[in-house]
mmCIF file of C-alpha atoms in Angstrom:
data_model
loop_
_atom_site.group_PDB
_atom_site.id
_atom_site.type_symbol
_atom_site.label_atom_id
_atom_site.label_comp_id
_atom_site.label_asym_id
_atom_site.label_seq_id
_atom_site.Cartn_x
_atom_site.Cartn_y
_atom_site.Cartn_z
ATOM 1 C CA LYS A 113 -0.018 -0.039 -0.018
ATOM 2 C CA GLY A 114 2.940 2.364 0.406
ATOM 3 C CA ASP A 115 3.174 2.349 -3.602
ATOM 4 C CA ARG A 116 -0.131 3.413 -3.946
ATOM 5 C CA GLN A 117 -0.963 6.871 -5.111
ATOM 6 C CA ALA A 118 -4.060 8.323 -4.019
ATOM 7 C CA THR A 119 -5.659 11.282 -2.663
ATOM 8 C CA ASP A 120 -7.107 11.541 0.713
ATOM 9 C CA PRO A 121 -10.559 13.015 0.191
ATOM 10 C CA ALA A 122 -10.382 14.771 3.320
ATOM 11 C CA ALA A 123 -6.713 16.191 2.629
ATOM 12 C CA GLY A 124 -7.456 19.937 1.411
ATOM 13 C CA ALA A 125 -11.244 19.400 2.495
ATOM 14 C CA GLY A 126 -11.028 22.118 4.992
ATOM 15 C CA VAL A 127 -10.977 19.853 8.142
ATOM 16 C CA GLY A 128 -10.726 22.068 11.064
ATOM 17 C CA ARG A 129 -11.350 25.599 8.870
ATOM 18 C CA THR A 130 -13.964 28.117 10.592
ATOM 19 C CA ILE A 131 -15.645 30.946 9.660
ATOM 20 C CA THR A 132 -16.444 33.766 12.151
ATOM 21 C CA VAL A 133 -19.298 36.071 11.335
ATOM 22 C CA THR A 134 -21.684 38.194 13.325
ATOM 23 C CA GLY A 135 -25.210 38.255 13.167
ATOM 24 C CA SER A 136 -27.891 41.064 14.170
ATOM 25 C CA ALA A 137 -31.484 41.357 14.110
ATOM 26 C CA GLU A 138 -34.147 43.701 15.377
ATOM 27 C CA MET A 139 -37.757 43.087 16.779
ATOM 28 C CA GLN A 140 -40.278 45.510 17.807
ATOM 29 C CA ALA A 141 -43.420 45.407 20.092
ATOM 30 C CA ALA A 142 -46.010 47.784 21.409
ATOM 31 C CA PRO A 143 -45.150 49.476 24.349
ATOM 32 C CA GLY A 144 -46.397 48.173 27.687
ATOM 33 C CA ARG A 145 -45.438 50.940 30.346
ATOM 34 C CA ALA A 146 -45.314 54.488 30.113
ATOM 35 C CA VAL A 147 -42.877 57.062 32.279
ATOM 36 C CA ILE A 148 -44.413 60.525 32.770
ATOM 37 C CA GLU A 149 -42.518 63.545 34.532
ATOM 38 C CA ALA A 150 -44.980 65.891 36.047
ATOM 39 C CA SER A 151 -43.395 68.969 37.698
ATOM 40 C CA VAL A 152 -44.630 71.773 40.011
ATOM 41 C CA GLU A 153 -42.820 75.004 40.404
ATOM 42 C CA ALA A 154 -42.446 77.937 43.070
ATOM 43 C CA THR A 155 -40.992 80.998 43.693
ATOM 44 C CA GLY A 156 -40.150 82.755 46.899
ATOM 45 C CA ASP A 157 -38.075 85.212 48.922
ATOM 46 C CA SER A 158 -36.392 82.493 50.597
ATOM 47 C CA ALA A 159 -35.279 78.989 49.860
ATOM 48 C CA ALA A 160 -37.266 77.823 52.892
ATOM 49 C CA ALA A 161 -40.687 79.262 51.553
ATOM 50 C CA VAL A 162 -40.038 77.705 48.081
ATOM 51 C CA ARG A 163 -39.081 74.427 49.577
ATOM 52 C CA ASP A 164 -42.460 74.738 51.616
ATOM 53 C CA ALA A 165 -44.401 75.659 48.822
ATOM 54 C CA LEU A 166 -42.953 72.912 46.593
ATOM 55 C CA SER A 167 -44.115 70.389 49.640
ATOM 56 C CA THR A 168 -47.525 71.640 49.590
ATOM 57 C CA ARG A 169 -47.821 71.715 45.926
ATOM 58 C CA SER A 170 -46.619 68.144 45.239
ATOM 59 C CA ASP A 171 -48.454 66.646 48.165
ATOM 60 C CA SER A 172 -51.488 68.158 46.101
ATOM 61 C CA LEU A 173 -50.323 66.664 42.917
ATOM 62 C CA ARG A 174 -49.855 63.099 44.636
ATOM 63 C CA GLN A 175 -53.276 62.913 45.983
ATOM 64 C CA ALA A 176 -54.636 63.680 42.802
ATOM 65 C CA LEU A 177 -52.932 60.821 41.091
ATOM 66 C CA ARG A 178 -53.814 58.673 44.268
ATOM 67 C CA ASN A 179 -57.439 59.472 43.782
ATOM 68 C CA ALA A 180 -57.199 58.550 40.301
ATOM 69 C CA GLY A 181 -56.183 55.062 41.285
ATOM 70 C CA LEU A 182 -52.417 55.352 41.256
ATOM 71 C CA ASP A 183 -50.158 53.391 44.171
ATOM 72 C CA ASP A 184 -47.532 54.936 45.826
ATOM 73 C CA ASP A 185 -44.822 52.901 44.113
ATOM 74 C CA GLN A 186 -45.888 54.379 41.069
ATOM 75 C CA LEU A 187 -44.894 57.703 41.832
ATOM 76 C CA THR A 188 -41.215 58.491 42.805
ATOM 77 C CA THR A 189 -39.276 61.864 43.009
ATOM 78 C CA GLY A 190 -37.479 62.379 39.840
ATOM 79 C CA ARG A 191 -36.083 65.817 40.718
ATOM 80 C CA PHE A 192 -35.928 68.259 43.392
ATOM 81 C CA ALA A 193 -34.053 71.678 42.803
ATOM 82 C CA ILE A 194 -33.930 75.153 44.530
ATOM 83 C CA ARG A 195 -31.959 78.055 43.051
ATOM 84 C CA PRO A 196 -31.281 81.487 43.543
ATOM 85 C CA GLU A 197 -32.508 84.347 41.280
ATOM 86 C CA TYR A 198 -30.081 87.267 40.432
ATOM 87 C CA ASP A 199 -30.533 90.902 38.848
ATOM 88 C CA ARG A 200 -28.409 91.691 36.281
ATOM 89 C CA ARG A 201 -25.513 93.726 37.723
ATOM 90 C CA GLU A 202 -22.879 95.904 36.092
ATOM 91 C CA PRO A 203 -19.590 93.953 35.510
ATOM 92 C CA GLY A 204 -17.448 93.446 38.642
ATOM 93 C CA ALA A 205 -20.345 93.686 40.899
ATOM 94 C CA GLU A 206 -21.253 91.535 43.437
ATOM 95 C CA PRO A 207 -24.511 89.752 42.526
ATOM 96 C CA GLU A 208 -27.168 89.523 44.945
ATOM 97 C CA PRO A 209 -30.051 87.037 44.813
ATOM 98 C CA THR A 210 -33.642 88.695 44.578
ATOM 99 C CA GLY A 211 -35.343 85.642 45.141
ATOM 100 C CA TYR A 212 -35.668 81.804 44.912
ATOM 101 C CA GLU A 213 -37.213 79.333 42.283
ATOM 102 C CA GLY A 214 -37.560 75.549 42.598
ATOM 103 C CA THR A 215 -38.963 72.765 40.770
ATOM 104 C CA HIS A 216 -40.377 69.497 42.192
ATOM 105 C CA THR A 217 -40.369 66.318 39.653
ATOM 106 C CA ILE A 218 -42.739 63.398 40.071
ATOM 107 C CA THR A 219 -41.922 60.595 38.210
ATOM 108 C CA ILE A 220 -45.190 58.526 37.058
ATOM 109 C CA GLU A 221 -45.078 54.828 35.952
ATOM 110 C CA VAL A 222 -48.185 53.692 34.353
ATOM 111 C CA ASP A 223 -48.351 50.249 33.068
ATOM 112 C CA ASP A 224 -51.693 50.581 31.157
ATOM 113 C CA VAL A 225 -50.381 52.861 28.248
ATOM 114 C CA ASP A 226 -54.002 53.521 27.082
ATOM 115 C CA ALA A 227 -54.375 55.388 30.056
ATOM 116 C CA THR A 228 -51.385 57.600 29.672
ATOM 117 C CA GLY A 229 -53.287 60.608 28.526
ATOM 118 C CA ASP A 230 -55.987 60.449 31.114
ATOM 119 C CA VAL A 231 -52.972 60.239 33.867
ATOM 120 C CA ILE A 232 -51.694 63.231 32.058
ATOM 121 C CA ASP A 233 -54.878 65.090 32.324
ATOM 122 C CA THR A 234 -55.183 64.077 36.192
ATOM 123 C CA ALA A 235 -51.723 65.351 36.844
ATOM 124 C CA ILE A 236 -52.446 68.776 34.978
ATOM 125 C CA ASP A 237 -55.629 69.038 36.787
ATOM 126 C CA GLY A 238 -53.958 68.251 39.963
ATOM 127 C CA GLY A 239 -51.639 71.290 39.952
ATOM 128 C CA ALA A 240 -48.712 69.933 37.511
ATOM 129 C CA ASP A 241 -47.082 73.002 35.932
ATOM 130 C CA SER A 242 -45.289 71.041 33.120
ATOM 131 C CA ILE A 243 -45.281 67.534 31.736
ATOM 132 C CA GLY A 244 -41.903 66.554 30.397
ATOM 133 C CA GLN A 245 -40.803 63.981 27.748
ATOM 134 C CA ILE A 246 -43.108 60.662 27.882
ATOM 135 C CA GLU A 247 -41.186 57.477 27.701
ATOM 136 C CA TYR A 248 -42.610 54.164 26.313
ATOM 137 C CA THR A 249 -41.060 51.283 27.294
ATOM 138 C CA LEU A 250 -42.101 47.650 27.861
ATOM 139 C CA ALA A 251 -42.913 45.354 31.083
ATOM 140 C CA GLU A 252 -40.255 43.051 32.156
ATOM 141 C CA SER A 253 -41.857 40.016 31.096
ATOM 142 C CA THR A 254 -42.278 41.593 27.630
ATOM 143 C CA ARG A 255 -38.595 42.675 27.546
ATOM 144 C CA GLU A 256 -37.331 39.600 28.300
ATOM 145 C CA SER A 257 -39.452 37.733 25.688
ATOM 146 C CA LEU A 258 -38.440 40.242 22.969
ATOM 147 C CA ARG A 259 -34.636 40.321 23.738
ATOM 148 C CA GLU A 260 -35.000 36.240 23.470
ATOM 149 C CA ASP A 261 -36.525 36.603 20.061
ATOM 150 C CA ALA A 262 -34.066 38.954 18.961
ATOM 151 C CA LEU A 263 -31.349 36.522 19.765
ATOM 152 C CA LYS A 264 -32.749 33.966 18.025
ATOM 153 C CA ALA A 265 -33.238 35.606 14.986
ATOM 154 C CA ALA A 266 -29.753 36.981 15.374
ATOM 155 C CA VAL A 267 -28.228 33.629 15.504
ATOM 156 C CA ASP A 268 -30.280 32.589 12.492
ATOM 157 C CA THR A 269 -28.897 35.714 10.654
ATOM 158 C CA ALA A 270 -25.480 34.573 11.507
ATOM 159 C CA ARG A 271 -25.905 30.987 10.499
ATOM 160 C CA ASP A 272 -26.892 32.083 7.206
ATOM 161 C CA GLU A 273 -24.136 34.662 6.575
ATOM 162 C CA ALA A 274 -21.915 31.874 7.260
ATOM 163 C CA ALA A 275 -23.570 29.475 4.812
ATOM 164 C CA VAL A 276 -23.290 31.837 1.975
ATOM 165 C CA LEU A 277 -19.434 32.860 3.024
ATOM 166 C CA ALA A 278 -18.834 29.033 2.868
ATOM 167 C CA ALA A 279 -20.505 28.247 -0.396
ATOM 168 C CA ARG A 280 -18.225 30.778 -1.877
ATOM 169 C CA VAL A 281 -14.969 28.416 -0.756
ATOM 170 C CA ASP A 282 -17.131 25.605 -2.067
ATOM 171 C CA SER A 283 -17.578 24.262 1.583
ATOM 172 C CA ARG A 284 -20.635 23.635 4.039
ATOM 173 C CA VAL A 285 -21.237 24.788 7.451
ATOM 174 C CA VAL A 286 -20.966 21.713 9.608
ATOM 175 C CA SER A 287 -20.866 22.619 13.181
ATOM 176 C CA VAL A 288 -20.805 25.573 15.738
ATOM 177 C CA GLN A 289 -17.449 26.190 17.725
ATOM 178 C CA GLN A 290 -18.300 29.117 19.498
ATOM 179 C CA LEU A 291 -21.295 31.662 20.172
ATOM 180 C CA ASN A 292 -21.325 34.607 21.976
ATOM 181 C CA ALA A 293 -23.954 37.272 22.627
ATOM 182 C CA ALA A 294 -22.030 40.656 21.186
ATOM 183 C CA GLY A 295 -24.485 43.347 22.391
ATOM 184 C CA GLY A 296 -28.065 44.778 21.910
ATOM 185 C CA GLY A 297 -30.785 46.520 23.941
ATOM 186 C CA LEU A 298 -33.897 48.127 24.177
ATOM 187 C CA SER A 299 -35.064 51.425 22.604
ATOM 188 C CA PRO A 300 -37.539 52.923 24.216
ATOM 189 C CA THR A 301 -39.645 55.579 22.187
ATOM 190 C CA TYR A 302 -40.418 59.235 23.545
ATOM 191 C CA GLU A 303 -43.420 61.491 23.002
ATOM 192 C CA ARG A 304 -43.307 65.331 23.927
ATOM 193 C CA TYR A 305 -46.259 66.985 25.454
ATOM 194 C CA ALA A 306 -46.884 70.398 24.407
ATOM 195 C CA ALA A 307 -48.572 73.110 27.088
ATOM 196 C CA GLU A 308 -51.060 74.004 24.672
ATOM 197 C CA ASP A 309 -52.463 70.430 24.491
ATOM 198 C CA ALA A 310 -54.013 71.129 27.857
ATOM 199 C CA ALA A 311 -56.504 73.465 26.313
ATOM 200 C CA SER A 312 -57.560 71.357 23.610
ATOM 201 C CA GLY A 313 -59.299 68.784 25.478
ATOM 202 C CA PRO A 314 -58.469 65.411 26.652
ATOM 203 C CA THR A 315 -54.864 64.335 25.855
ATOM 204 C CA ALA A 316 -54.840 61.774 22.893
ATOM 205 C CA LEU A 317 -51.344 59.844 22.455
ATOM 206 C CA GLN A 318 -50.047 57.804 19.714
ATOM 207 C CA PRO A 319 -46.876 55.953 20.692
ATOM 208 C CA ASP A 320 -44.733 54.099 18.449
ATOM 209 C CA ASP A 321 -43.389 50.393 19.153
ATOM 210 C CA VAL A 322 -40.595 49.807 21.260
ATOM 211 C CA THR A 323 -37.567 48.324 19.629
ATOM 212 C CA GLY A 324 -35.012 45.637 20.933
ATOM 213 C CA THR A 325 -31.953 44.593 19.293
ATOM 214 C CA ALA A 326 -29.575 41.820 19.785
ATOM 215 C CA SER A 327 -26.143 40.691 17.921
ATOM 216 C CA VAL A 328 -24.224 37.522 18.507
ATOM 217 C CA GLU A 329 -20.617 36.534 17.139
ATOM 218 C CA ALA A 330 -20.471 33.058 16.061
ATOM 219 C CA THR A 331 -17.550 30.762 14.702
ATOM 220 C CA TYR A 332 -18.512 27.902 12.556
ATOM 221 C CA ARG A 333 -16.484 25.014 11.270
ATOM 222 C CA ILE A 334 -16.572 24.331 7.723
ATOM 223 C CA ASP A 335 -15.853 21.599 5.350
ATOM 224 C CA ARG A 336 -15.518 21.179 1.686
ATOM 225 C CA TRP A 337 -16.413 17.546 1.404
ATOM 226 C CA ALA A 338 -19.362 18.030 3.448
ATOM 227 C CA LEU A 339 -20.907 19.993 0.400
ATOM 228 C CA LYS A 340 -19.607 17.439 -2.159
ATOM 229 C CA PHE A 341 -20.627 14.411 -0.431
ATOM 230 C CA GLY A 342 -23.888 15.874 1.270
ATOM 231 C CA PHE A 343 -22.353 15.737 4.594
ATOM 232 C CA ASP A 344 -24.822 17.406 7.403
ATOM 233 C CA SER A 345 -22.254 17.613 10.548
ATOM 234 C CA ALA A 346 -18.420 17.533 11.182
ATOM 235 C CA ASP A 347 -18.362 14.343 12.654
ATOM 236 C CA GLU A 348 -19.377 12.413 8.977
ATOM 237 C CA ALA A 349 -16.639 14.493 7.341
ATOM 238 C CA SER A 350 -14.177 13.306 10.110
ATOM 239 C CA ARG A 351 -15.374 9.734 9.754
ATOM 240 C CA LEU A 352 -14.564 9.875 6.183
ATOM 241 C CA HIS A 353 -10.818 11.014 6.996
ATOM 242 C CA LEU A 354 -10.398 8.449 9.362
ATOM 243 C CA VAL A 355 -11.767 5.517 6.942
ATOM 244 C CA TRP A 356 -9.287 6.656 4.422
ATOM 245 C CA THR A 357 -6.361 6.753 6.781
ATOM 246 C CA ARG A 358 -7.118 3.235 7.539
ATOM 247 C CA TYR A 359 -7.293 2.379 4.142
ATOM 248 C CA MET A 360 -4.035 3.639 3.422
ATOM 249 C CA LEU A 361 -2.161 2.151 6.161
#
């Protein structure tokens, strides 16, 4: 057998060759939670007077929201600030405060997105001076489900891309060697509330879908003879190499 001239079909077949690719995917879902920032404001001759006014006004706002059915754990302090006000002075003159102004922002979490407009109207009627940017996101259970779907789609994309590349070098993907999550996240949507909306009747909102993304990095083993002989796995290609080696011994 030592004189026999033959070519090992696995030699040069790419046994052990790999392709590394990335795959990404984007999935969308209707928002399941709204986060609203409602603020009260106050001015006064002293910081203490502004603090007391903010406390009174924010308590009234909280109570109005409670009366509308919101729980205390849905209402948190987002921002509290008191700052002095100054008159314009001549250059070089020592500035002196003429009064104080303050803002107390309450962050409101609403699990019924359809009720977001009603909650804003309640906040305005309850004494809120301004409504900040409204954030739409997902409930925790939906968030996890969307991420899983995006990851699965990203893996499928990576596999398809590897198959295309393998075909370009006359090979076939036979196994995955390594697979890692490479990034992704959740992109909430936002909507602005204009002050003039309060005078135009009940607030109507139309939030966009929330987008979830995921990406993976995958390394696949490819084999040339898997394509030629129709092998579906690396084990079949390896067995061909083993049988041929034993035959030649």
